[in-house]
mmCIF file of C-alpha atoms in Angstrom:
data_model
loop_
_atom_site.group_PDB
_atom_site.id
_atom_site.type_symbol
_atom_site.label_atom_id
_atom_site.label_comp_id
_atom_site.label_asym_id
_atom_site.label_seq_id
_atom_site.Cartn_x
_atom_site.Cartn_y
_atom_site.Cartn_z
ATOM 1 C CA ASN A 1 -84.370 -19.466 198.371
ATOM 2 C CA TYR A 2 -82.314 -17.846 195.943
ATOM 3 C CA PHE A 3 -79.429 -19.866 194.034
ATOM 4 C CA CYS A 4 -75.961 -20.082 195.799
ATOM 5 C CA MET A 5 -73.577 -18.025 193.910
ATOM 6 C CA SER A 6 -71.698 -20.951 191.843
ATOM 7 C CA GLU A 7 -75.236 -21.752 190.235
ATOM 8 C CA ILE A 8 -75.986 -18.065 189.468
ATOM 9 C CA SER A 9 -72.749 -17.542 187.843
ATOM 10 C CA GLU A 10 -73.172 -20.742 185.735
ATOM 11 C CA GLU A 11 -76.664 -19.131 184.517
ATOM 12 C CA VAL A 12 -74.706 -16.239 183.735
ATOM 13 C CA LYS A 13 -72.279 -17.673 181.406
ATOM 14 C CA ILE A 14 -75.162 -20.374 179.977
ATOM 15 C CA ARG A 15 -77.466 -17.525 179.203
ATOM 16 C CA ASP A 16 -75.280 -14.680 178.239
ATOM 17 C CA LEU A 17 -77.164 -12.625 180.901
ATOM 18 C CA LYS A 18 -76.299 -8.786 182.042
ATOM 19 C CA PRO A 19 -77.101 -7.466 185.329
ATOM 20 C CA TYR A 20 -80.528 -6.374 184.450
ATOM 21 C CA ASN A 21 -81.933 -9.553 183.517
ATOM 22 C CA VAL A 22 -80.693 -10.912 186.913
ATOM 23 C CA LEU A 23 -82.317 -7.957 188.337
ATOM 24 C CA VAL A 24 -85.642 -8.535 187.003
ATOM 25 C CA ALA A 25 -85.876 -12.369 187.396
ATOM 26 C CA CYS A 26 -85.058 -12.138 190.907
ATOM 27 C CA PHE A 27 -87.264 -9.392 191.761
ATOM 28 C CA LEU A 28 -90.433 -11.288 190.369
ATOM 29 C CA ALA A 29 -89.005 -14.574 192.254
ATOM 30 C CA GLY A 30 -88.248 -12.505 195.499
ATOM 31 C CA PHE A 31 -92.201 -11.168 195.312
ATOM 32 C CA ARG A 32 -93.533 -13.950 194.575
ATOM 33 C CA GLU A 33 -91.822 -15.652 197.271
ATOM 34 C CA ASN A 34 -92.894 -13.198 199.890
ATOM 35 C CA GLY A 35 -96.247 -13.210 198.644
ATOM 36 C CA VAL A 36 -96.838 -10.298 196.994
ATOM 37 C CA LEU A 37 -97.249 -11.333 193.813
ATOM 38 C CA ASN A 38 -98.943 -13.787 191.798
ATOM 39 C CA PHE A 39 -99.832 -14.606 188.261
ATOM 40 C CA GLY A 40 -102.561 -12.960 187.885
ATOM 41 C CA ILE A 41 -101.382 -9.405 188.853
ATOM 42 C CA LEU A 42 -98.269 -10.050 187.158
ATOM 43 C CA ARG A 43 -100.682 -10.669 183.857
ATOM 44 C CA GLY A 44 -102.023 -7.147 184.321
ATOM 45 C CA VAL A 45 -98.963 -5.606 185.032
ATOM 46 C CA ALA A 46 -97.220 -6.863 182.257
ATOM 47 C CA GLU A 47 -99.816 -6.058 179.820
ATOM 48 C CA ASN A 48 -99.458 -2.440 180.764
ATOM 49 C CA THR A 49 -95.793 -2.694 180.666
ATOM 50 C CA GLY A 50 -96.173 -4.359 176.779
ATOM 51 C CA ARG A 51 -98.560 -0.922 175.980
ATOM 52 C CA LYS A 52 -96.074 1.545 177.716
ATOM 53 C CA ILE A 53 -93.230 0.029 175.752
ATOM 54 C CA TYR A 54 -95.285 0.505 172.636
ATOM 55 C CA GLU A 55 -95.987 4.069 173.108
ATOM 56 C CA ALA A 56 -92.571 4.821 174.119
ATOM 57 C CA TYR A 57 -91.093 3.343 171.090
ATOM 58 C CA SER A 58 -94.078 3.174 168.626
ATOM 59 C CA ASP A 59 -92.084 5.256 165.769
ATOM 60 C CA GLY A 60 -89.626 2.179 165.332
ATOM 61 C CA VAL A 61 -91.954 -1.057 166.187
ATOM 62 C CA PRO A 62 -93.616 -2.545 163.162
ATOM 63 C CA LYS A 63 -97.338 -2.636 162.891
ATOM 64 C CA ASP A 64 -97.618 -6.654 161.657
ATOM 65 C CA PRO A 65 -98.018 -8.864 164.672
ATOM 66 C CA LYS A 66 -95.281 -11.301 163.842
ATOM 67 C CA SER A 67 -92.499 -8.222 162.942
ATOM 68 C CA ALA A 68 -93.653 -6.814 166.214
ATOM 69 C CA ALA A 69 -93.187 -9.505 168.684
ATOM 70 C CA GLU A 70 -89.681 -9.953 166.889
ATOM 71 C CA TRP A 71 -89.040 -6.709 167.476
ATOM 72 C CA LEU A 72 -89.934 -6.935 171.130
ATOM 73 C CA LEU A 73 -87.717 -10.337 171.257
ATOM 74 C CA ALA A 74 -84.543 -8.457 169.624
ATOM 75 C CA LYS A 75 -85.146 -5.160 171.845
ATOM 76 C CA LEU A 76 -85.609 -6.928 175.354
ATOM 77 C CA GLU A 77 -82.756 -9.350 174.397
ATOM 78 C CA ILE A 78 -85.008 -11.938 175.846
ATOM 79 C CA SER A 79 -83.271 -15.072 174.385
ATOM 80 C CA LYS A 80 -80.518 -16.170 171.903
ATOM 81 C CA ASP A 81 -82.953 -18.981 170.492
ATOM 82 C CA SER A 82 -86.680 -17.822 170.255
ATOM 83 C CA HIS A 83 -89.211 -17.308 166.972
ATOM 84 C CA VAL A 84 -92.173 -16.183 166.092
ATOM 85 C CA VAL A 85 -95.109 -18.077 164.071
ATOM 86 C CA ILE A 86 -98.342 -16.917 163.003
ATOM 87 C CA ASP A 87 -100.585 -20.150 163.142
ATOM 88 C CA GLY A 88 -104.048 -19.656 161.730
ATOM 89 C CA SER A 89 -105.528 -16.741 164.425
ATOM 90 C CA ASN A 90 -102.688 -17.332 166.596
ATOM 91 C CA VAL A 91 -99.380 -15.838 167.483
ATOM 92 C CA ARG A 92 -97.289 -18.067 168.921
ATOM 93 C CA ILE A 93 -93.897 -17.001 170.650
ATOM 94 C CA ARG A 94 -91.505 -20.130 171.199
ATOM 95 C CA ILE A 95 -88.111 -19.183 173.517
ATOM 96 C CA LYS A 96 -86.179 -21.646 174.238
ATOM 97 C CA SER A 97 -86.160 -22.111 178.020
ATOM 98 C CA ARG A 98 -82.633 -22.627 178.842
ATOM 99 C CA PHE A 99 -81.620 -19.442 177.495
ATOM 100 C CA CYS A 100 -84.521 -17.147 178.769
ATOM 101 C CA ARG A 101 -82.678 -14.228 180.311
ATOM 102 C CA TYR A 102 -85.729 -13.184 182.270
ATOM 103 C CA CYS A 103 -86.689 -16.642 183.733
ATOM 104 C CA PRO A 104 -87.843 -16.138 187.558
ATOM 105 C CA LYS A 105 -87.003 -19.780 187.966
ATOM 106 C CA GLY A 106 -83.991 -20.416 185.540
ATOM 107 C CA VAL A 107 -82.731 -17.340 186.562
ATOM 108 C CA GLY A 108 -84.326 -15.602 189.572
ATOM 109 C CA GLY A 109 -84.260 -19.071 191.545
ATOM 110 C CA LEU A 110 -87.647 -19.521 192.338
ATOM 111 C CA GLU A 111 -88.690 -22.748 193.654
ATOM 112 C CA LEU A 112 -92.485 -22.647 194.197
ATOM 113 C CA PRO A 113 -94.652 -24.239 192.018
ATOM 114 C CA GLY A 114 -96.888 -22.548 189.216
ATOM 115 C CA VAL A 115 -96.116 -20.165 186.509
ATOM 116 C CA LEU A 116 -94.440 -16.578 186.738
ATOM 117 C CA CYS A 117 -93.764 -15.669 183.175
ATOM 118 C CA PRO A 118 -94.102 -11.956 182.576
ATOM 119 C CA PHE A 119 -94.144 -12.569 178.712
ATOM 120 C CA PRO A 120 -97.661 -13.067 177.938
ATOM 121 C CA GLY A 121 -98.865 -10.362 179.218
ATOM 122 C CA LEU A 122 -95.979 -8.448 178.048
ATOM 123 C CA PHE A 123 -96.514 -9.584 174.263
ATOM 124 C CA LYS A 124 -100.205 -9.206 174.728
ATOM 125 C CA GLY A 125 -100.201 -5.608 175.406
ATOM 126 C CA PHE A 126 -97.174 -4.744 173.260
ATOM 127 C CA LEU A 127 -98.910 -6.260 170.363
ATOM 128 C CA GLU A 128 -102.504 -5.042 170.838
ATOM 129 C CA GLY A 129 -100.947 -1.706 170.709
ATOM 130 C CA ALA A 130 -98.754 -2.014 167.997
ATOM 131 C CA THR A 131 -101.347 -4.124 165.629
ATOM 132 C CA GLY A 132 -104.623 -2.513 166.710
ATOM 133 C CA ILE A 133 -105.669 -6.079 167.018
ATOM 134 C CA GLU A 134 -107.641 -7.203 170.175
ATOM 135 C CA LEU A 135 -105.889 -10.370 171.778
ATOM 136 C CA ALA A 136 -107.320 -13.013 173.798
ATOM 137 C CA TYR A 137 -105.150 -15.548 176.119
ATOM 138 C CA PRO A 138 -106.465 -19.026 174.644
ATOM 139 C CA GLN A 139 -106.882 -22.334 177.164
ATOM 140 C CA ASN A 140 -103.070 -23.720 177.343
ATOM 141 C CA GLY A 141 -101.670 -20.616 175.931
ATOM 142 C CA LEU A 142 -98.683 -21.093 177.747
ATOM 143 C CA TYR A 143 -96.900 -24.396 178.176
ATOM 144 C CA ARG A 144 -93.523 -25.581 177.582
ATOM 145 C CA ASP A 145 -93.113 -28.186 174.547
ATOM 146 C CA GLU A 146 -91.070 -31.738 174.372
ATOM 147 C CA GLU A 147 -88.550 -29.534 172.463
ATOM 148 C CA LYS A 148 -87.997 -27.467 175.627
ATOM 149 C CA TYR A 149 -89.273 -24.318 173.800
ATOM 150 C CA CYS A 150 -91.794 -22.287 176.163
ATOM 151 C CA ASN A 151 -94.555 -21.218 174.028
ATOM 152 C CA ILE A 152 -96.901 -18.232 174.298
ATOM 153 C CA ILE A 153 -100.000 -18.160 172.343
ATOM 154 C CA LEU A 154 -102.058 -15.358 172.339
ATOM 155 C CA SER A 155 -105.508 -15.462 169.449
ATOM 156 C CA PHE A 156 -106.464 -12.839 167.629
ATOM 157 C CA LYS A 157 -110.111 -11.937 168.315
ATOM 158 C CA GLU A 158 -112.645 -12.563 166.217
ATOM 159 C CA PRO A 159 -114.397 -9.131 165.103
ATOM 160 C CA SER A 160 -117.758 -10.341 166.463
ATOM 161 C CA GLU A 161 -115.829 -10.266 169.942
ATOM 162 C CA GLN A 162 -114.091 -7.587 169.820
ATOM 163 C CA LYS A 163 -115.232 -4.560 172.153
#
């Protein structure tokens, strides 16, 4: 069940979508609707992809978590409205959901319930590579707030929790 043509062309204007954004979002939605992808699989694949992106571009990637996350947001052109906050022992990435260019629901037309956002895993793998610090997924680490931002929260593991 994908968008009708007028809906996706409207999203292209609102979100300033490039063809590769539509490709990724529709692939995620299509794989999920056909039963070959769930959030657990996606998170693992996304973590590996985040590590690969870091390895491929490590010379130009900042090593502190805030700057590294901002680098990835900018390079992937995830949204025209996003920001990163270091909040105690957490990295919080806030993406205005209306402008996210990769959303399987908003761009890909996914109608099934549940979460299919690739970014918690992607940022975890990428930031672990960039900073050398192990991160964890806290409970409620992905949610949409009252201002309609998707919040991705990753926690720095305590040294005693590090592998």
